[in-house]
Every structure is written in structure tokens, then in C-alpha cells.
Amino acid sequence: MDNSSGVGVIDKAALVLDALEAGPTTLAQLVAATGLARPTVHRLALALVHHRLVARDMQGRFVLGSRLVELASAAGEDRLIAAAGPILVQLRDATGESAQIFRRQGDSRVCVASAERPVGLRDTIPVGTQLTMKAGSAAQVLVAWEDHDRLLEGLNQARFTPTVLAGVRRRGWAQSLGEREPGVASVSAPVRGPSGRVIAAVSISGPIERLTRQPGRQHAEVVCNAGRLLTEALRKGND
């Protein structure tokens, strides 16, 4: 499909923004992802930084900028969060555990929506909470489908291994036992954007005593179904 608008500079800027959807990206990775000349990519990226559509992280990599969040909020166009409410409530009620959606933001993952377990022992993760990308089933999901360079970067000092991530890709879901926090278990599945990229992880979490030491065996199917529903909502919203 030809995505050209006929306005070259806009089309090229859009290629840069599309490439950043997957997370922090070096200039070399941007060049490879867009197919544009290095000087062109560098000039466009810096111009987008000037307008806060793109930002730089602590390692100097390019990431999507805060202005995009502001614009999405103002326009009410964040379809993932808009679709999340009833799907997370359904997931919470089906599993009896707190449910969350995480997006990657730089070197962290951020809870952008949640449905808390109303009573009893729970793993409370309020919206806006930033957690590590180096541990937990949601982090596994957000790293597992990255390209080779980002995958290696994500594994650096991580609590999970290449074998674990290979299993995540094969099964289509992840689980963790005390990986992020002692005594806490979780199960996560991918949410894909219209382009097919993994843009978020939907999760349930709670005490190991309740989820057991094999939480995926009991809950993977319903968590994966929530991921599919969210993916479908994003696809329909893009039609």
C-alpha cells in the first residue's frame, strides 16, 4: 500500500515517528528502519525534537515526545485507554486479580490503565506508576518482539533470559514469579498496534499464594484474549 501523501517532508517525518513506536531508537536504527539517508534522518529527528514530537533519553536515543501525549489527550484519541476500561474490568472479574496495561516509556514501563481487585490481598499498581523494564512478565512481553539490537539491550542486566523470551514468543504470553517484587506473580500478553507492532502489555498480578507457581496455566488464555480484544479495538479505530 502506498502511504505517500505527496508532501515529501511530512511523509519522511511520519516514517521517523512510526519507527519510534517500538521504543528508544539510535540514529543508526532510525536510518535502517526508515530507509532514508542518514543526514536526512538526523535533520528530521532534530526538528521533531525541537517541536517536542520526539525526545532524547538518557543514552541519547530518540523516543516519542511528550507533545504527542498532549495532543492525543486533547483530541480524546487514545484508543487504547478508551478501550481499556471494560476489557480490564472483564479480565479482573474473570481472574479475580488486579489487571493493568503497560506501555514502554524510555527505559521504564508505565501503567496507563488498571482495574483493581476490590477486596483482599492485592498488588496495587496505580495509573502512572513507572516500573522496571528489566523484570516482570509485562517487561518480558514488551522486550520479546523487539528487533535484534533492542532485544540484546533489553536483556542487559535483566532478570529474564533469552530462553525465557523465546518461550514468550512461542507461547504468545509471559509469566513471572517474584521477578519484580518478592511474593508477586503475574501473567501478561501483547497488545499490537494497527501496524502489527507490540505497543503495550496487558497483565494480571497478585500474590503467588493465590496465582500459584504456574499462573500461566490457569490464566494465560483469558489474558491473551484481553490482548486480542484490545488489539482488535485499535485496528477498528484505525479503519
PDB file of C-alpha atoms in Angstrom, residues 34-218:
ATOM      1  CA  THR A  34      13.119   4.311   7.540  1.00  0.00           C
ATOM      2  CA  GLY A  35      15.424   3.617   4.589  1.00  0.00           C
ATOM      3  CA  LEU A  36      16.235   7.327   4.451  1.00  0.00           C
ATOM      4  CA  ALA A  37      19.669   8.871   4.172  1.00  0.00           C
ATOM      5  CA  ARG A  38      21.460   9.402   7.487  1.00  0.00           C
ATOM      6  CA  PRO A  39      21.733  13.232   7.142  1.00  0.00           C
ATOM      7  CA  THR A  40      18.009  13.424   6.293  1.00  0.00           C
ATOM      8  CA  VAL A  41      17.017  11.298   9.298  1.00  0.00           C
ATOM      9  CA  HIS A  42      19.279  13.319  11.603  1.00  0.00           C
ATOM     10  CA  ARG A  43      17.856  16.632  10.389  1.00  0.00           C
ATOM     11  CA  LEU A  44      14.251  15.446  10.674  1.00  0.00           C
ATOM     12  CA  ALA A  45      14.767  13.918  14.114  1.00  0.00           C
ATOM     13  CA  LEU A  46      16.314  17.110  15.497  1.00  0.00           C
ATOM     14  CA  ALA A  47      13.496  19.198  14.031  1.00  0.00           C
ATOM     15  CA  LEU A  48      10.952  16.882  15.658  1.00  0.00           C
ATOM     16  CA  VAL A  49      12.849  17.195  18.968  1.00  0.00           C
ATOM     17  CA  HIS A  50      12.555  20.992  18.658  1.00  0.00           C
ATOM     18  CA  HIS A  51       8.771  20.669  18.458  1.00  0.00           C
ATOM     19  CA  ARG A  52       8.676  18.037  21.295  1.00  0.00           C
ATOM     20  CA  LEU A  53       7.223  15.439  18.952  1.00  0.00           C
ATOM     21  CA  VAL A  54      10.429  13.474  19.609  1.00  0.00           C
ATOM     22  CA  ALA A  55      12.692  13.480  22.684  1.00  0.00           C
ATOM     23  CA  ARG A  56      16.065  12.023  23.720  1.00  0.00           C
ATOM     24  CA  ASP A  57      16.547   9.583  26.578  1.00  0.00           C
ATOM     25  CA  MET A  58      19.500   9.406  28.987  1.00  0.00           C
ATOM     26  CA  GLN A  59      21.530   7.407  26.440  1.00  0.00           C
ATOM     27  CA  GLY A  60      20.849   9.941  23.680  1.00  0.00           C
ATOM     28  CA  ARG A  61      18.445   7.642  21.838  1.00  0.00           C
ATOM     29  CA  PHE A  62      15.343   9.054  20.174  1.00  0.00           C
ATOM     30  CA  VAL A  63      11.919   8.391  21.749  1.00  0.00           C
ATOM     31  CA  LEU A  64       8.406   9.654  21.083  1.00  0.00           C
ATOM     32  CA  GLY A  65       7.958  13.078  22.656  1.00  0.00           C
ATOM     33  CA  SER A  66       5.607  14.427  25.287  1.00  0.00           C
ATOM     34  CA  ARG A  67       3.802  16.645  22.782  1.00  0.00           C
ATOM     35  CA  LEU A  68       2.255  13.551  21.189  1.00  0.00           C
ATOM     36  CA  VAL A  69       0.756  12.555  24.547  1.00  0.00           C
ATOM     37  CA  GLU A  70      -0.632  16.061  24.999  1.00  0.00           C
ATOM     38  CA  LEU A  71      -2.165  16.071  21.536  1.00  0.00           C
ATOM     39  CA  ALA A  72      -3.680  12.607  21.961  1.00  0.00           C
ATOM     40  CA  SER A  73      -5.176  13.603  25.297  1.00  0.00           C
ATOM     41  CA  ALA A  74      -6.577  16.843  23.924  1.00  0.00           C
ATOM     42  CA  ALA A  75      -8.161  15.095  20.964  1.00  0.00           C
ATOM     43  CA  GLY A  76      -9.502  12.171  23.014  1.00  0.00           C
ATOM     44  CA  GLU A  77      -7.805   9.875  20.516  1.00  0.00           C
ATOM     45  CA  ASP A  78      -6.011   7.492  22.839  1.00  0.00           C
ATOM     46  CA  ARG A  79      -7.929   4.465  21.670  1.00  0.00           C
ATOM     47  CA  LEU A  80      -6.011   2.033  23.826  1.00  0.00           C
ATOM     48  CA  ILE A  81      -7.024   3.764  27.055  1.00  0.00           C
ATOM     49  CA  ALA A  82     -10.529   4.401  25.719  1.00  0.00           C
ATOM     50  CA  ALA A  83     -10.977   0.685  25.010  1.00  0.00           C
ATOM     51  CA  ALA A  84      -9.198  -0.484  28.154  1.00  0.00           C
ATOM     52  CA  GLY A  85     -11.849   0.140  30.816  1.00  0.00           C
ATOM     53  CA  PRO A  86     -14.431  -2.584  30.124  1.00  0.00           C
ATOM     54  CA  ILE A  87     -11.818  -5.089  28.930  1.00  0.00           C
ATOM     55  CA  LEU A  88      -9.739  -4.719  32.111  1.00  0.00           C
ATOM     56  CA  VAL A  89     -12.835  -4.992  34.304  1.00  0.00           C
ATOM     57  CA  GLN A  90     -13.806  -8.165  32.446  1.00  0.00           C
ATOM     58  CA  LEU A  91     -10.269  -9.531  32.898  1.00  0.00           C
ATOM     59  CA  ARG A  92     -10.241  -8.651  36.606  1.00  0.00           C
ATOM     60  CA  ASP A  93     -13.615 -10.299  37.164  1.00  0.00           C
ATOM     61  CA  ALA A  94     -12.642 -13.430  35.203  1.00  0.00           C
ATOM     62  CA  THR A  95      -9.387 -13.938  37.134  1.00  0.00           C
ATOM     63  CA  GLY A  96     -10.155 -12.322  40.491  1.00  0.00           C
ATOM     64  CA  GLU A  97      -6.858 -10.402  40.193  1.00  0.00           C
ATOM     65  CA  SER A  98      -5.876  -6.801  39.535  1.00  0.00           C
ATOM     66  CA  ALA A  99      -5.450  -6.053  35.815  1.00  0.00           C
ATOM     67  CA  GLN A 100      -3.221  -3.449  34.160  1.00  0.00           C
ATOM     68  CA  ILE A 101      -1.973  -2.182  30.818  1.00  0.00           C
ATOM     69  CA  PHE A 102       1.661  -1.145  30.481  1.00  0.00           C
ATOM     70  CA  ARG A 103       3.338   0.907  27.772  1.00  0.00           C
ATOM     71  CA  ARG A 104       7.052   1.337  27.329  1.00  0.00           C
ATOM     72  CA  GLN A 105       8.332   4.832  28.008  1.00  0.00           C
ATOM     73  CA  GLY A 106      12.085   5.158  27.585  1.00  0.00           C
ATOM     74  CA  ASP A 107      13.770   2.708  29.944  1.00  0.00           C
ATOM     75  CA  SER A 108      10.632   2.168  32.036  1.00  0.00           C
ATOM     76  CA  ARG A 109       7.157   0.790  31.569  1.00  0.00           C
ATOM     77  CA  VAL A 110       4.223   2.879  32.682  1.00  0.00           C
ATOM     78  CA  CYS A 111       0.810   1.699  33.884  1.00  0.00           C
ATOM     79  CA  VAL A 112      -1.665   3.550  31.645  1.00  0.00           C
ATOM     80  CA  ALA A 113      -4.864   1.800  32.786  1.00  0.00           C
ATOM     81  CA  SER A 114      -5.858  -0.527  35.610  1.00  0.00           C
ATOM     82  CA  ALA A 115      -8.764  -2.331  37.258  1.00  0.00           C
ATOM     83  CA  GLU A 116      -8.011  -3.091  40.888  1.00  0.00           C
ATOM     84  CA  ARG A 117      -9.188  -6.108  42.840  1.00  0.00           C
ATOM     85  CA  PRO A 118     -11.817  -4.597  45.149  1.00  0.00           C
ATOM     86  CA  VAL A 119     -11.074  -6.579  48.317  1.00  0.00           C
ATOM     87  CA  GLY A 120      -8.447  -8.782  49.887  1.00  0.00           C
ATOM     88  CA  LEU A 121      -4.719  -9.037  49.293  1.00  0.00           C
ATOM     89  CA  ARG A 122      -3.839  -7.343  46.003  1.00  0.00           C
ATOM     90  CA  ASP A 123      -0.925  -5.991  44.008  1.00  0.00           C
ATOM     91  CA  THR A 124      -1.896  -2.341  43.638  1.00  0.00           C
ATOM     92  CA  ILE A 125      -0.337  -0.528  40.663  1.00  0.00           C
ATOM     93  CA  PRO A 126      -1.942   2.907  40.214  1.00  0.00           C
ATOM     94  CA  VAL A 127      -2.162   4.528  36.784  1.00  0.00           C
ATOM     95  CA  GLY A 128       1.040   6.478  36.151  1.00  0.00           C
ATOM     96  CA  THR A 129       3.271   4.061  38.081  1.00  0.00           C
ATOM     97  CA  GLN A 130       6.668   3.554  36.418  1.00  0.00           C
ATOM     98  CA  LEU A 131       8.201   0.102  36.749  1.00  0.00           C
ATOM     99  CA  THR A 132      11.395  -1.505  35.500  1.00  0.00           C
ATOM    100  CA  MET A 133      11.857  -2.920  32.012  1.00  0.00           C
ATOM    101  CA  LYS A 134      14.277  -5.487  33.450  1.00  0.00           C
ATOM    102  CA  ALA A 135      11.832  -7.671  35.393  1.00  0.00           C
ATOM    103  CA  GLY A 136       8.224  -8.830  35.346  1.00  0.00           C
ATOM    104  CA  SER A 137       6.019 -10.507  32.771  1.00  0.00           C
ATOM    105  CA  ALA A 138       4.906  -7.199  31.179  1.00  0.00           C
ATOM    106  CA  ALA A 139       8.553  -6.243  30.639  1.00  0.00           C
ATOM    107  CA  GLN A 140       9.159  -9.665  29.055  1.00  0.00           C
ATOM    108  CA  VAL A 141       6.307  -9.044  26.601  1.00  0.00           C
ATOM    109  CA  LEU A 142       7.484  -5.522  25.743  1.00  0.00           C
ATOM    110  CA  VAL A 143      11.030  -6.788  25.036  1.00  0.00           C
ATOM    111  CA  ALA A 144      10.309 -10.192  23.445  1.00  0.00           C
ATOM    112  CA  TRP A 145       9.247  -8.950  19.991  1.00  0.00           C
ATOM    113  CA  GLU A 146      11.853  -6.192  19.664  1.00  0.00           C
ATOM    114  CA  ASP A 147      14.384  -6.229  16.830  1.00  0.00           C
ATOM    115  CA  HIS A 148      17.756  -7.861  17.460  1.00  0.00           C
ATOM    116  CA  ASP A 149      19.600  -4.788  18.781  1.00  0.00           C
ATOM    117  CA  ARG A 150      16.807  -3.734  21.114  1.00  0.00           C
ATOM    118  CA  LEU A 151      16.389  -7.323  22.284  1.00  0.00           C
ATOM    119  CA  LEU A 152      20.041  -7.508  23.304  1.00  0.00           C
ATOM    120  CA  GLU A 153      19.736  -4.124  25.002  1.00  0.00           C
ATOM    121  CA  GLY A 154      16.616  -5.258  26.858  1.00  0.00           C
ATOM    122  CA  LEU A 155      18.395  -8.381  28.130  1.00  0.00           C
ATOM    123  CA  ASN A 156      21.297  -6.388  29.581  1.00  0.00           C
ATOM    124  CA  GLN A 157      21.050  -6.738  33.382  1.00  0.00           C
ATOM    125  CA  ALA A 158      17.539  -8.190  33.056  1.00  0.00           C
ATOM    126  CA  ARG A 159      16.135 -10.781  35.443  1.00  0.00           C
ATOM    127  CA  PHE A 160      14.892 -12.798  32.447  1.00  0.00           C
ATOM    128  CA  THR A 161      16.979 -14.673  29.865  1.00  0.00           C
ATOM    129  CA  PRO A 162      16.963 -15.159  26.068  1.00  0.00           C
ATOM    130  CA  THR A 163      15.424 -18.612  26.656  1.00  0.00           C
ATOM    131  CA  VAL A 164      12.575 -17.059  28.640  1.00  0.00           C
ATOM    132  CA  LEU A 165      11.870 -14.554  25.849  1.00  0.00           C
ATOM    133  CA  ALA A 166      11.970 -17.294  23.213  1.00  0.00           C
ATOM    134  CA  GLY A 167       9.279 -19.057  25.227  1.00  0.00           C
ATOM    135  CA  VAL A 168       7.222 -15.864  25.397  1.00  0.00           C
ATOM    136  CA  ARG A 169       7.316 -15.509  21.607  1.00  0.00           C
ATOM    137  CA  ARG A 170       6.455 -19.186  21.091  1.00  0.00           C
ATOM    138  CA  ARG A 171       3.507 -19.212  23.532  1.00  0.00           C
ATOM    139  CA  GLY A 172       2.312 -15.658  22.982  1.00  0.00           C
ATOM    140  CA  TRP A 173       2.301 -14.818  26.714  1.00  0.00           C
ATOM    141  CA  ALA A 174       4.636 -14.356  29.671  1.00  0.00           C
ATOM    142  CA  GLN A 175       4.575 -15.168  33.367  1.00  0.00           C
ATOM    143  CA  SER A 176       6.771 -14.157  36.284  1.00  0.00           C
ATOM    144  CA  LEU A 177       7.204 -15.344  39.865  1.00  0.00           C
ATOM    145  CA  GLY A 178       8.756 -12.855  42.286  1.00  0.00           C
ATOM    146  CA  GLU A 179      10.777 -11.382  39.427  1.00  0.00           C
ATOM    147  CA  ARG A 180       9.824  -7.732  40.012  1.00  0.00           C
ATOM    148  CA  GLU A 181       8.792  -7.994  43.657  1.00  0.00           C
ATOM    149  CA  PRO A 182       9.112 -10.925  46.080  1.00  0.00           C
ATOM    150  CA  GLY A 183       5.888 -12.838  46.502  1.00  0.00           C
ATOM    151  CA  VAL A 184       4.159 -11.332  43.452  1.00  0.00           C
ATOM    152  CA  ALA A 185       3.213 -13.326  40.347  1.00  0.00           C
ATOM    153  CA  SER A 186       1.908 -12.020  37.033  1.00  0.00           C
ATOM    154  CA  VAL A 187       0.763 -13.074  33.575  1.00  0.00           C
ATOM    155  CA  SER A 188       0.979 -10.758  30.540  1.00  0.00           C
ATOM    156  CA  ALA A 189       0.104 -10.804  26.846  1.00  0.00           C
ATOM    157  CA  PRO A 190       0.903  -8.443  23.959  1.00  0.00           C
ATOM    158  CA  VAL A 191      -1.300  -5.679  22.582  1.00  0.00           C
ATOM    159  CA  ARG A 192      -0.479  -4.840  18.972  1.00  0.00           C
ATOM    160  CA  GLY A 193      -0.995  -1.558  17.140  1.00  0.00           C
ATOM    161  CA  PRO A 194      -2.502  -1.334  13.642  1.00  0.00           C
ATOM    162  CA  SER A 195       0.967  -1.870  12.136  1.00  0.00           C
ATOM    163  CA  GLY A 196       1.333  -5.183  13.980  1.00  0.00           C
ATOM    164  CA  ARG A 197       3.974  -3.921  16.419  1.00  0.00           C
ATOM    165  CA  VAL A 198       3.658  -4.782  20.101  1.00  0.00           C
ATOM    166  CA  ILE A 199       2.830  -1.414  21.675  1.00  0.00           C
ATOM    167  CA  ALA A 200       1.610  -2.480  25.134  1.00  0.00           C
ATOM    168  CA  ALA A 201       1.227  -5.401  27.514  1.00  0.00           C
ATOM    169  CA  VAL A 202      -1.970  -6.368  29.321  1.00  0.00           C
ATOM    170  CA  SER A 203      -1.366  -8.060  32.668  1.00  0.00           C
ATOM    171  CA  ILE A 204      -2.830  -9.507  35.808  1.00  0.00           C
ATOM    172  CA  SER A 205      -0.842  -9.593  39.038  1.00  0.00           C
ATOM    173  CA  GLY A 206      -1.272 -10.811  42.602  1.00  0.00           C
ATOM    174  CA  PRO A 207       0.326 -12.902  45.337  1.00  0.00           C
ATOM    175  CA  ILE A 208       1.989 -16.166  44.334  1.00  0.00           C
ATOM    176  CA  GLU A 209      -0.062 -17.938  47.021  1.00  0.00           C
ATOM    177  CA  ARG A 210      -3.199 -17.186  45.018  1.00  0.00           C
ATOM    178  CA  LEU A 211      -1.882 -17.299  41.432  1.00  0.00           C
ATOM    179  CA  THR A 212       0.258 -20.407  42.177  1.00  0.00           C
ATOM    180  CA  ARG A 213       3.743 -21.069  40.816  1.00  0.00           C
ATOM    181  CA  GLN A 214       2.323 -21.696  37.334  1.00  0.00           C
ATOM    182  CA  PRO A 215      -0.023 -18.721  36.880  1.00  0.00           C
ATOM    183  CA  GLY A 216       0.019 -19.003  33.105  1.00  0.00           C
ATOM    184  CA  ARG A 217      -1.521 -22.461  33.177  1.00  0.00           C
ATOM    185  CA  GLN A 218      -4.638 -21.041  34.831  1.00  0.00           C
TER     186      GLN A 218
END
